[in-house]
Amino acid sequence: MIGSSAKEAAQRNHAALPIMSKGQSMTNDAAAMTDRDRFIQDVAEVMGVPAGDLSTDTNLLDAGLDSVRIMQLVEKWRSEGHETVDPMMLAGDPVLESWLEVLCP
């Protein structure tokens, strides 16, 4: 009986796992979500607002982000390995979702 209970529990646990396509891993998906959240948090911190106040369609310049803070973010992200972050591109398309598309390809 103990063996059948363990088998049933394993089947229940297996059924609860998400279906993933070949080559997809839960770790990569979780990391991508974490990166997006981290970038949003970075922007919110330099703007002095809660991350929840920003939506992906927020125009960051209209919301008060200035060029000095953009440069702070660029330097932070470059030091973390995003060497190709371009402050002119960020300023030229200041919608948060556009930034996330560049930072989290």
PDB file of C-alpha atoms in Angstrom:
ATOM      1  CA  MET A   1       0.000   0.000   0.000  1.00  0.00           C
ATOM      2  CA  ILE A   2       2.803   2.425   0.779  1.00  0.00           C
ATOM      3  CA  GLY A   3       4.231   1.926  -2.681  1.00  0.00           C
ATOM      4  CA  SER A   4       0.920   2.709  -4.377  1.00  0.00           C
ATOM      5  CA  SER A   5       0.487   5.891  -2.339  1.00  0.00           C
ATOM      6  CA  ALA A   6       3.934   7.079  -3.352  1.00  0.00           C
ATOM      7  CA  LYS A   7       3.153   6.267  -6.987  1.00  0.00           C
ATOM      8  CA  GLU A   8      -0.145   8.195  -6.826  1.00  0.00           C
ATOM      9  CA  ALA A   9       1.594  11.187  -5.232  1.00  0.00           C
ATOM     10  CA  ALA A  10       4.239  11.175  -7.955  1.00  0.00           C
ATOM     11  CA  GLN A  11       1.539  11.084 -10.642  1.00  0.00           C
ATOM     12  CA  ARG A  12      -0.279  14.018  -9.023  1.00  0.00           C
ATOM     13  CA  ASN A  13       2.954  16.015  -8.816  1.00  0.00           C
ATOM     14  CA  HIS A  14       3.818  15.212 -12.431  1.00  0.00           C
ATOM     15  CA  ALA A  15       0.363  16.315 -13.589  1.00  0.00           C
ATOM     16  CA  ALA A  16       0.852  19.689 -11.903  1.00  0.00           C
ATOM     17  CA  LEU A  17       4.036  20.471 -13.840  1.00  0.00           C
ATOM     18  CA  PRO A  18       3.681  23.043 -16.621  1.00  0.00           C
ATOM     19  CA  ILE A  19       3.901  21.810 -20.182  1.00  0.00           C
ATOM     20  CA  MET A  20       7.059  23.108 -21.842  1.00  0.00           C
ATOM     21  CA  SER A  21       8.222  22.913 -25.408  1.00  0.00           C
ATOM     22  CA  LYS A  22      11.394  21.053 -26.317  1.00  0.00           C
ATOM     23  CA  GLY A  23      14.464  22.998 -25.219  1.00  0.00           C
ATOM     24  CA  GLN A  24      12.504  25.305 -22.899  1.00  0.00           C
ATOM     25  CA  SER A  25      13.464  25.359 -19.249  1.00  0.00           C
ATOM     26  CA  MET A  26      11.711  26.732 -16.215  1.00  0.00           C
ATOM     27  CA  THR A  27      14.969  28.333 -15.092  1.00  0.00           C
ATOM     28  CA  ASN A  28      15.260  30.483 -18.243  1.00  0.00           C
ATOM     29  CA  ASP A  29      11.638  31.640 -18.004  1.00  0.00           C
ATOM     30  CA  ALA A  30      12.007  32.501 -14.330  1.00  0.00           C
ATOM     31  CA  ALA A  31      15.251  34.382 -15.020  1.00  0.00           C
ATOM     32  CA  ALA A  32      13.596  36.438 -17.760  1.00  0.00           C
ATOM     33  CA  MET A  33      10.776  37.408 -15.424  1.00  0.00           C
ATOM     34  CA  THR A  34      13.257  38.258 -12.712  1.00  0.00           C
ATOM     35  CA  ASP A  35      15.287  40.428 -15.102  1.00  0.00           C
ATOM     36  CA  ARG A  36      12.181  42.380 -16.187  1.00  0.00           C
ATOM     37  CA  ASP A  37      11.172  42.916 -12.580  1.00  0.00           C
ATOM     38  CA  ARG A  38      14.708  43.962 -11.663  1.00  0.00           C
ATOM     39  CA  PHE A  39      14.909  46.506 -14.490  1.00  0.00           C
ATOM     40  CA  ILE A  40      11.518  47.936 -13.522  1.00  0.00           C
ATOM     41  CA  GLN A  41      12.686  48.133  -9.907  1.00  0.00           C
ATOM     42  CA  ASP A  42      15.885  49.926 -10.983  1.00  0.00           C
ATOM     43  CA  VAL A  43      13.873  52.527 -12.908  1.00  0.00           C
ATOM     44  CA  ALA A  44      11.437  52.992 -10.035  1.00  0.00           C
ATOM     45  CA  GLU A  45      14.284  53.479  -7.560  1.00  0.00           C
ATOM     46  CA  VAL A  46      15.975  56.261  -9.541  1.00  0.00           C
ATOM     47  CA  MET A  47      12.594  57.924 -10.049  1.00  0.00           C
ATOM     48  CA  GLY A  48      11.716  57.637  -6.362  1.00  0.00           C
ATOM     49  CA  VAL A  49       8.419  55.834  -6.977  1.00  0.00           C
ATOM     50  CA  PRO A  50       7.138  52.349  -6.132  1.00  0.00           C
ATOM     51  CA  ALA A  51       7.652  49.855  -8.968  1.00  0.00           C
ATOM     52  CA  GLY A  52       3.909  49.191  -8.913  1.00  0.00           C
ATOM     53  CA  ASP A  53       3.299  52.772 -10.038  1.00  0.00           C
ATOM     54  CA  LEU A  54       4.985  52.039 -13.375  1.00  0.00           C
ATOM     55  CA  SER A  55       3.237  50.201 -16.175  1.00  0.00           C
ATOM     56  CA  THR A  56       4.832  48.956 -19.361  1.00  0.00           C
ATOM     57  CA  ASP A  57       3.178  51.804 -21.299  1.00  0.00           C
ATOM     58  CA  THR A  58       4.575  54.490 -18.975  1.00  0.00           C
ATOM     59  CA  ASN A  59       6.467  57.210 -20.837  1.00  0.00           C
ATOM     60  CA  LEU A  60       9.337  57.595 -18.400  1.00  0.00           C
ATOM     61  CA  LEU A  61      10.293  61.109 -19.503  1.00  0.00           C
ATOM     62  CA  ASP A  62       6.712  62.311 -19.039  1.00  0.00           C
ATOM     63  CA  ALA A  63       6.715  60.615 -15.632  1.00  0.00           C
ATOM     64  CA  GLY A  64       9.742  62.649 -14.523  1.00  0.00           C
ATOM     65  CA  LEU A  65      12.829  60.651 -15.507  1.00  0.00           C
ATOM     66  CA  ASP A  66      15.620  62.984 -16.604  1.00  0.00           C
ATOM     67  CA  SER A  67      18.874  62.521 -18.536  1.00  0.00           C
ATOM     68  CA  VAL A  68      21.007  62.330 -15.387  1.00  0.00           C
ATOM     69  CA  ARG A  69      18.944  59.430 -14.081  1.00  0.00           C
ATOM     70  CA  ILE A  70      18.999  57.737 -17.487  1.00  0.00           C
ATOM     71  CA  MET A  71      22.798  57.858 -17.343  1.00  0.00           C
ATOM     72  CA  GLN A  72      22.741  56.424 -13.809  1.00  0.00           C
ATOM     73  CA  LEU A  73      20.685  53.502 -15.098  1.00  0.00           C
ATOM     74  CA  VAL A  74      22.905  53.033 -18.156  1.00  0.00           C
ATOM     75  CA  GLU A  75      26.039  52.897 -15.996  1.00  0.00           C
ATOM     76  CA  LYS A  76      24.414  50.465 -13.560  1.00  0.00           C
ATOM     77  CA  TRP A  77      23.218  48.165 -16.332  1.00  0.00           C
ATOM     78  CA  ARG A  78      26.535  48.322 -18.202  1.00  0.00           C
ATOM     79  CA  SER A  79      28.365  47.364 -15.003  1.00  0.00           C
ATOM     80  CA  GLU A  80      26.018  44.372 -14.741  1.00  0.00           C
ATOM     81  CA  GLY A  81      26.937  43.146 -18.217  1.00  0.00           C
ATOM     82  CA  HIS A  82      24.580  45.045 -20.525  1.00  0.00           C
ATOM     83  CA  GLU A  83      27.419  46.844 -22.315  1.00  0.00           C
ATOM     84  CA  THR A  84      25.365  47.766 -25.378  1.00  0.00           C
ATOM     85  CA  VAL A  85      22.758  49.837 -23.523  1.00  0.00           C
ATOM     86  CA  ASP A  86      22.585  53.152 -25.395  1.00  0.00           C
ATOM     87  CA  PRO A  87      21.366  56.231 -23.496  1.00  0.00           C
ATOM     88  CA  MET A  88      20.306  57.943 -26.740  1.00  0.00           C
ATOM     89  CA  MET A  89      18.110  54.977 -27.672  1.00  0.00           C
ATOM     90  CA  LEU A  90      16.524  54.974 -24.220  1.00  0.00           C
ATOM     91  CA  ALA A  91      15.843  58.711 -24.350  1.00  0.00           C
ATOM     92  CA  GLY A  92      14.577  58.446 -27.940  1.00  0.00           C
ATOM     93  CA  ASP A  93      11.947  55.821 -27.023  1.00  0.00           C
ATOM     94  CA  PRO A  94      11.213  56.390 -23.328  1.00  0.00           C
ATOM     95  CA  VAL A  95       8.307  53.948 -22.969  1.00  0.00           C
ATOM     96  CA  LEU A  96       9.128  51.308 -20.357  1.00  0.00           C
ATOM     97  CA  GLU A  97       8.117  48.363 -22.571  1.00  0.00           C
ATOM     98  CA  SER A  98      10.526  49.545 -25.275  1.00  0.00           C
ATOM     99  CA  TRP A  99      13.333  49.545 -22.740  1.00  0.00           C
ATOM    100  CA  LEU A 100      12.408  46.068 -21.553  1.00  0.00           C
ATOM    101  CA  GLU A 101      12.445  44.760 -25.129  1.00  0.00           C
ATOM    102  CA  VAL A 102      16.040  45.976 -25.471  1.00  0.00           C
ATOM    103  CA  LEU A 103      17.193  44.863 -22.027  1.00  0.00           C
ATOM    104  CA  CYS A 104      15.416  41.483 -21.980  1.00  0.00           C
ATOM    105  CA  PRO A 105      15.510  40.242 -25.579  1.00  0.00           C
TER     106      PRO A 105
END
